[in-house]
XYZ file of N, CA and C in Angstrom:
447
model
N -109.926 -21.917 61.853
C -109.738 -22.808 62.976
C -111.062 -22.914 63.751
N -111.401 -24.121 64.127
C -112.598 -24.373 64.913
C -112.265 -24.141 66.387
N -113.153 -23.467 67.102
C -112.957 -23.197 68.526
C -113.879 -24.068 69.372
N -113.628 -24.094 70.676
C -114.492 -24.845 71.583
C -115.914 -24.316 71.550
N -116.065 -23.026 71.375
C -117.396 -22.431 71.322
C -118.215 -22.942 70.134
N -117.555 -23.452 69.119
C -118.240 -23.928 67.925
C -118.568 -25.420 67.968
N -118.116 -26.109 69.005
C -118.327 -27.556 69.070
C -119.800 -27.941 69.012
N -120.655 -27.238 69.733
C -122.080 -27.578 69.749
C -122.681 -27.510 68.350
N -122.219 -26.567 67.543
C -122.752 -26.404 66.186
C -122.291 -27.515 65.246
N -121.299 -28.292 65.676
C -120.750 -29.339 64.819
C -121.476 -30.670 64.956
N -122.406 -30.772 65.878
C -123.100 -32.041 66.120
C -123.768 -32.534 64.847
N -123.217 -33.585 64.259
C -123.792 -34.197 63.073
C -123.802 -33.329 61.834
N -123.056 -32.229 61.866
C -123.110 -31.323 60.713
C -122.438 -31.944 59.490
N -122.872 -31.517 58.332
C -122.310 -31.990 57.075
C -120.890 -31.447 56.917
N -120.048 -32.247 56.262
C -118.668 -31.855 56.003
C -118.476 -31.774 54.495
N -117.889 -30.663 54.057
C -117.625 -30.433 52.632
C -116.189 -29.963 52.444
N -115.664 -30.168 51.242
C -114.384 -29.561 50.902
C -114.645 -28.100 50.571
N -113.585 -27.311 50.480
C -113.780 -25.912 50.108
C -114.178 -25.766 48.640
N -114.160 -26.879 47.895
C -114.630 -26.898 46.507
C -116.099 -27.323 46.408
N -116.728 -27.587 47.583
C -118.143 -27.912 47.614
C -118.490 -29.386 47.588
N -117.484 -30.273 47.559
C -117.764 -31.706 47.535
C -118.171 -32.197 48.923
N -119.255 -32.956 49.000
C -119.732 -33.476 50.270
C -118.897 -34.681 50.677
N -118.477 -34.698 51.949
C -117.654 -35.784 52.465
C -118.405 -36.697 53.430
N -119.372 -36.172 54.135
C -120.087 -36.957 55.134
C -120.553 -36.068 56.262
N -120.614 -36.645 57.461
C -121.060 -35.901 58.648
C -120.059 -36.080 59.773
N -120.027 -35.106 60.680
C -119.152 -35.186 61.854
C -119.709 -36.249 62.793
N -118.883 -37.228 63.114
C -119.274 -38.264 64.073
C -118.873 -37.843 65.486
N -117.621 -37.435 65.636
C -117.136 -36.891 66.906
C -115.886 -36.076 66.666
N -115.444 -35.388 67.704
C -114.287 -34.492 67.635
C -113.290 -34.906 68.704
N -111.997 -34.778 68.404
C -110.945 -34.991 69.388
C -110.376 -33.631 69.776
N -110.424 -33.333 71.079
C -109.973 -32.056 71.616
C -108.656 -32.269 72.349
N -107.719 -31.358 72.187
C -106.411 -31.408 72.829
C -106.523 -30.957 74.282
N -106.142 -31.829 75.218
C -106.190 -31.487 76.639
C -105.218 -30.375 77.002
N -104.131 -30.245 76.259
C -103.114 -29.241 76.561
C -103.563 -27.838 76.175
N -104.071 -27.709 74.968
C -104.424 -26.389 74.446
C -105.918 -26.089 74.541
N -106.746 -27.118 74.682
C -108.185 -26.939 74.669
C -108.754 -26.792 73.262
N -107.909 -26.910 72.249
C -108.337 -26.737 70.861
C -108.943 -28.019 70.295
N -110.028 -27.909 69.557
C -110.499 -29.059 68.777
C -109.460 -29.333 67.681
N -108.928 -30.555 67.623
C -107.849 -30.880 66.689
C -108.295 -31.711 65.497
N -109.139 -32.720 65.722
C -109.529 -33.647 64.663
C -111.034 -33.881 64.703
N -111.626 -34.043 63.553
C -113.019 -34.478 63.449
C -113.020 -35.822 62.747
N -113.774 -36.742 63.296
C -113.971 -38.017 62.594
C -115.244 -37.862 61.786
N -115.122 -38.115 60.488
C -116.282 -37.980 59.614
C -116.615 -39.327 58.991
N -117.886 -39.567 58.825
C -118.354 -40.798 58.195
C -119.427 -40.449 57.174
N -119.595 -41.350 56.214
C -120.660 -41.210 55.232
C -121.145 -42.609 54.882
N -122.235 -42.986 55.468
C -122.789 -44.327 55.247
C -123.172 -44.546 53.780
N -123.666 -43.528 53.117
C -124.120 -43.668 51.729
C -122.971 -44.011 50.783
N -121.812 -43.369 50.983
C -120.683 -43.604 50.073
C -119.788 -44.731 50.553
N -120.028 -45.197 51.787
C -119.184 -46.259 52.327
C -117.944 -45.741 53.034
N -117.815 -44.418 53.172
C -116.682 -43.855 53.889
C -116.818 -44.279 55.347
N -115.949 -45.185 55.779
C -116.091 -45.811 57.083
C -115.654 -44.964 58.247
N -115.112 -43.831 58.022
C -114.666 -42.958 59.095
C -113.225 -42.537 58.880
N -113.013 -41.262 58.714
C -111.664 -40.716 58.553
C -111.516 -39.523 59.474
N -110.284 -39.232 59.829
C -109.989 -38.072 60.652
C -109.516 -36.932 59.767
N -110.062 -35.749 60.028
C -109.712 -34.542 59.285
C -109.254 -33.497 60.287
N -108.107 -32.833 60.027
C -107.654 -31.787 60.943
C -108.612 -30.595 60.937
N -108.753 -29.973 62.106
C -109.680 -28.855 62.231
C -109.003 -27.491 62.237
N -107.676 -27.432 62.245
C -107.000 -26.138 62.342
C -107.266 -25.213 61.176
N -107.431 -25.753 59.988
C -107.685 -24.923 58.811
C -109.146 -24.984 58.389
N -109.949 -25.723 59.148
C -111.371 -25.875 58.811
C -112.172 -24.690 59.329
N -113.360 -24.518 58.755
C -114.256 -23.431 59.168
C -115.690 -23.939 59.190
N -116.501 -23.314 60.029
C -117.936 -23.552 59.991
C -118.555 -22.451 59.146
N -119.228 -22.855 58.073
C -119.879 -21.898 57.170
C -121.282 -22.404 56.862
N -122.260 -21.584 57.129
C -123.647 -21.924 56.807
C -124.052 -23.297 57.350
N -123.635 -23.591 58.575
C -124.015 -24.847 59.210
C -123.261 -26.071 58.730
N -122.204 -25.857 57.934
C -121.381 -26.961 57.430
C -119.942 -26.784 57.890
N -119.259 -27.907 58.083
C -117.829 -27.887 58.338
C -117.142 -27.928 56.987
N -116.297 -26.946 56.715
C -115.612 -26.856 55.429
C -114.120 -27.060 55.669
N -113.549 -28.039 54.979
C -112.133 -28.367 55.122
C -111.394 -28.059 53.818
N -110.151 -27.584 53.911
C -109.414 -27.230 52.691
C -108.758 -28.422 51.993
N -108.914 -29.616 52.557
C -108.215 -30.777 52.002
C -109.041 -31.450 50.911
N -108.402 -31.886 49.815
C -109.135 -32.536 48.723
C -109.614 -33.935 49.110
N -110.655 -34.382 48.456
C -111.263 -35.683 48.729
C -110.234 -36.808 48.651
N -109.388 -36.803 47.620
C -108.412 -37.881 47.436
C -107.473 -37.997 48.642
N -107.035 -36.877 49.173
C -106.145 -36.893 50.336
C -106.871 -37.439 51.560
N -108.100 -37.022 51.759
C -108.886 -37.475 52.906
C -109.151 -38.975 52.816
N -109.502 -39.462 51.641
C -109.785 -40.889 51.475
C -108.561 -41.765 51.729
N -107.364 -41.227 51.540
C -106.126 -41.989 51.731
C -105.529 -41.815 53.127
N -106.227 -41.127 54.004
C -105.694 -40.848 55.340
C -105.457 -42.136 56.123
N -104.339 -42.200 56.860
C -104.122 -43.357 57.722
C -105.167 -43.369 58.839
N -105.328 -44.496 59.453
C -106.263 -44.671 60.566
C -107.705 -44.562 60.101
N -107.976 -44.697 58.806
C -109.326 -44.505 58.289
C -110.321 -45.488 58.889
N -109.930 -46.725 59.060
C -110.863 -47.726 59.578
C -110.898 -47.736 61.100
N -110.039 -46.954 61.712
C -109.901 -46.956 63.163
C -111.036 -46.198 63.825
N -111.669 -46.818 64.787
C -112.587 -46.092 65.665
C -111.864 -46.029 66.993
N -111.294 -44.884 67.280
C -110.365 -44.782 68.397
C -111.034 -44.889 69.757
N -112.342 -44.919 69.818
C -113.007 -45.047 71.104
C -112.899 -43.778 71.916
N -111.713 -43.466 72.400
C -111.559 -42.243 73.180
C -110.373 -41.402 72.727
N -109.302 -42.030 72.261
C -108.113 -41.268 71.871
C -107.401 -41.945 70.709
N -106.583 -41.161 70.028
C -105.618 -41.711 69.078
C -104.330 -41.938 69.840
N -103.564 -42.955 69.468
C -102.245 -43.098 70.067
C -101.356 -41.991 69.503
N -100.251 -41.744 70.157
C -99.318 -40.718 69.690
C -98.806 -41.074 68.297
N -98.494 -42.347 68.052
C -97.980 -42.717 66.729
C -99.051 -42.552 65.649
N -100.312 -42.873 65.960
C -101.394 -42.660 64.991
C -101.568 -41.178 64.694
N -101.470 -40.379 65.737
C -101.586 -38.936 65.547
C -100.452 -38.404 64.674
N -99.235 -38.885 64.897
C -98.097 -38.461 64.074
C -98.297 -38.859 62.613
N -98.858 -40.042 62.379
C -99.149 -40.470 61.003
C -100.119 -39.502 60.341
N -101.144 -39.112 61.077
C -102.129 -38.181 60.527
C -101.515 -36.806 60.276
N -100.721 -36.300 61.223
C -100.050 -35.011 61.013
C -99.218 -35.049 59.740
N -98.441 -36.126 59.576
C -97.597 -36.249 58.395
C -98.402 -36.325 57.112
N -99.469 -37.084 57.148
C -100.309 -37.258 55.958
C -100.892 -35.927 55.480
N -101.377 -35.135 56.416
C -102.006 -33.859 56.053
C -101.010 -32.698 55.991
N -99.752 -32.949 56.372
C -98.759 -31.876 56.361
C -99.032 -30.818 57.420
N -99.587 -31.248 58.549
C -99.930 -30.346 59.639
C -98.854 -30.433 60.714
N -98.512 -29.312 61.268
C -97.527 -29.263 62.342
C -98.147 -29.775 63.634
N -97.395 -30.577 64.372
C -97.851 -31.123 65.648
C -98.180 -29.984 66.605
N -99.321 -30.061 67.251
C -99.763 -29.009 68.172
C -98.776 -28.795 69.306
N -98.060 -29.839 69.716
C -97.069 -29.679 70.792
C -95.991 -28.695 70.383
N -95.560 -28.774 69.126
C -94.542 -27.848 68.641
C -95.072 -26.420 68.631
N -96.327 -26.240 68.222
C -96.912 -24.902 68.197
C -97.046 -24.324 69.596
N -97.497 -25.146 70.545
C -97.671 -24.671 71.916
C -96.316 -24.323 72.523
N -95.310 -25.161 72.297
C -93.977 -24.867 72.821
C -93.404 -23.592 72.220
N -93.749 -23.314 70.979
C -93.258 -22.111 70.310
C -93.858 -20.847 70.912
N -94.971 -20.984 71.639
C -95.616 -19.829 72.250
C -94.864 -19.350 73.490
N -93.872 -20.104 73.925
C -92.997 -19.678 75.015
C -93.543 -19.942 76.401
N -92.748 -20.624 77.212
C -93.063 -20.904 78.613
C -94.453 -21.494 78.817
N -94.954 -22.210 77.846
C -96.270 -22.830 77.973
C -96.232 -24.185 77.290
N -97.257 -24.941 77.529
C -97.430 -26.179 76.790
C -96.656 -27.333 77.344
N -96.253 -28.203 76.440
C -95.681 -29.494 76.806
C -94.439 -29.386 77.667
N -93.583 -28.435 77.433
C -92.316 -28.341 78.147
C -92.461 -28.175 79.639
N -93.573 -27.635 80.108
C -93.737 -27.390 81.538
C -94.751 -28.327 82.188
N -95.205 -29.314 81.453
C -96.195 -30.241 82.001
C -95.544 -31.586 82.282
N -95.699 -32.096 83.492
C -95.052 -33.348 83.879
C -95.423 -34.510 82.958
N -96.724 -34.745 82.768
C -97.172 -35.860 81.937
C -96.641 -35.709 80.521
N -96.751 -34.509 80.002
C -96.310 -34.263 78.646
C -94.802 -34.399 78.516
N -94.075 -33.935 79.509
C -92.625 -34.046 79.476
C -92.211 -35.515 79.425
N -92.888 -36.351 80.213
C -92.580 -37.775 80.209
C -92.868 -38.387 78.847
N -93.942 -37.981 78.208
C -94.263 -38.505 76.888
C -93.210 -38.055 75.871
N -92.871 -36.766 75.915
C -91.917 -36.220 74.953
C -90.549 -36.883 75.087
N -90.117 -37.106 76.315
C -88.803 -37.703 76.543
C -88.827 -39.217 76.420
N -90.007 -39.799 76.454
C -90.099 -41.246 76.352
C -89.753 -41.957 77.635
N -89.751 -41.249 78.753
C -89.317 -41.857 80.007
C -90.325 -42.843 80.574
N -91.560 -42.804 80.109
C -92.551 -43.737 80.636
C -92.551 -45.045 79.863
N -91.975 -45.033 78.667
C -91.980 -46.224 77.842
C -93.319 -46.479 77.185
N -94.297 -45.576 77.362
C -95.628 -45.749 76.805
C -95.988 -44.621 75.845
N -95.014 -43.860 75.376
C -95.336 -42.703 74.553
C -96.061 -43.062 73.264
N -95.947 -44.311 72.823
C -96.667 -44.727 71.622
C -98.148 -44.940 71.903
N -98.533 -45.061 73.170
C -99.914 -45.401 73.502
C -100.673 -44.285 74.205
N -99.983 -43.250 74.661
C -100.614 -42.193 75.439
C -100.871 -40.991 74.554
N -102.016 -40.402 74.696
C -102.344 -39.226 73.905
C -102.934 -38.157 74.790
N -102.856 -36.931 74.328
C -103.443 -35.816 75.058
C -104.818 -35.469 74.508
N -105.299 -36.239 73.535
C -106.581 -35.961 72.894
C -107.707 -36.689 73.626
N -108.859 -36.021 73.724
C -110.026 -36.686 74.306
C -111.202 -36.525 73.356
N -112.028 -37.545 73.355
C -113.195 -37.570 72.467
C -114.309 -36.704 73.023
N -114.918 -35.908 72.139
C -116.027 -35.036 72.527
C -117.146 -35.256 71.514
N -118.345 -35.474 72.012
C -119.515 -35.551 71.145
C -120.044 -34.131 71.002
N -119.937 -33.533 69.836
C -120.463 -32.170 69.669
C -121.928 -32.101 70.045
N -122.296 -30.999 70.670
C -123.681 -30.780 71.035
C -124.061 -31.342 72.371
N -123.106 -31.998 73.041
C -123.415 -32.581 74.356
C -122.593 -31.939 75.433
């Protein structure tokens, strides 16, 4: 898992699979406002034409100055939201698509499982979870971070 302390080291770093295949470079990272955890990295590779895909960071590691992800190239290339440049955030529905695609558990569920913390006790998050604002498809808890800045 990538931590906040490692964000600076991710600035433009190369991204590889755990099998050694090069995927591109980190363009930016999306950090969860609730947990403070880096959740997604957007990676691009101009040489191969990879226009930008999101890769989960929970199982990723920084090794020898590279971001190493356990996901195979084929899965990453087929990720939803690949052409999307989210600007600042992913919508909740886009995030759910990505969680499903990679088979990753939603961070809200993990935080709630930690007991008396997380989404269940936060007003904004509670409104999103219950759908009482009517905007849960458009609101996200993720914020864009430029590594190294």
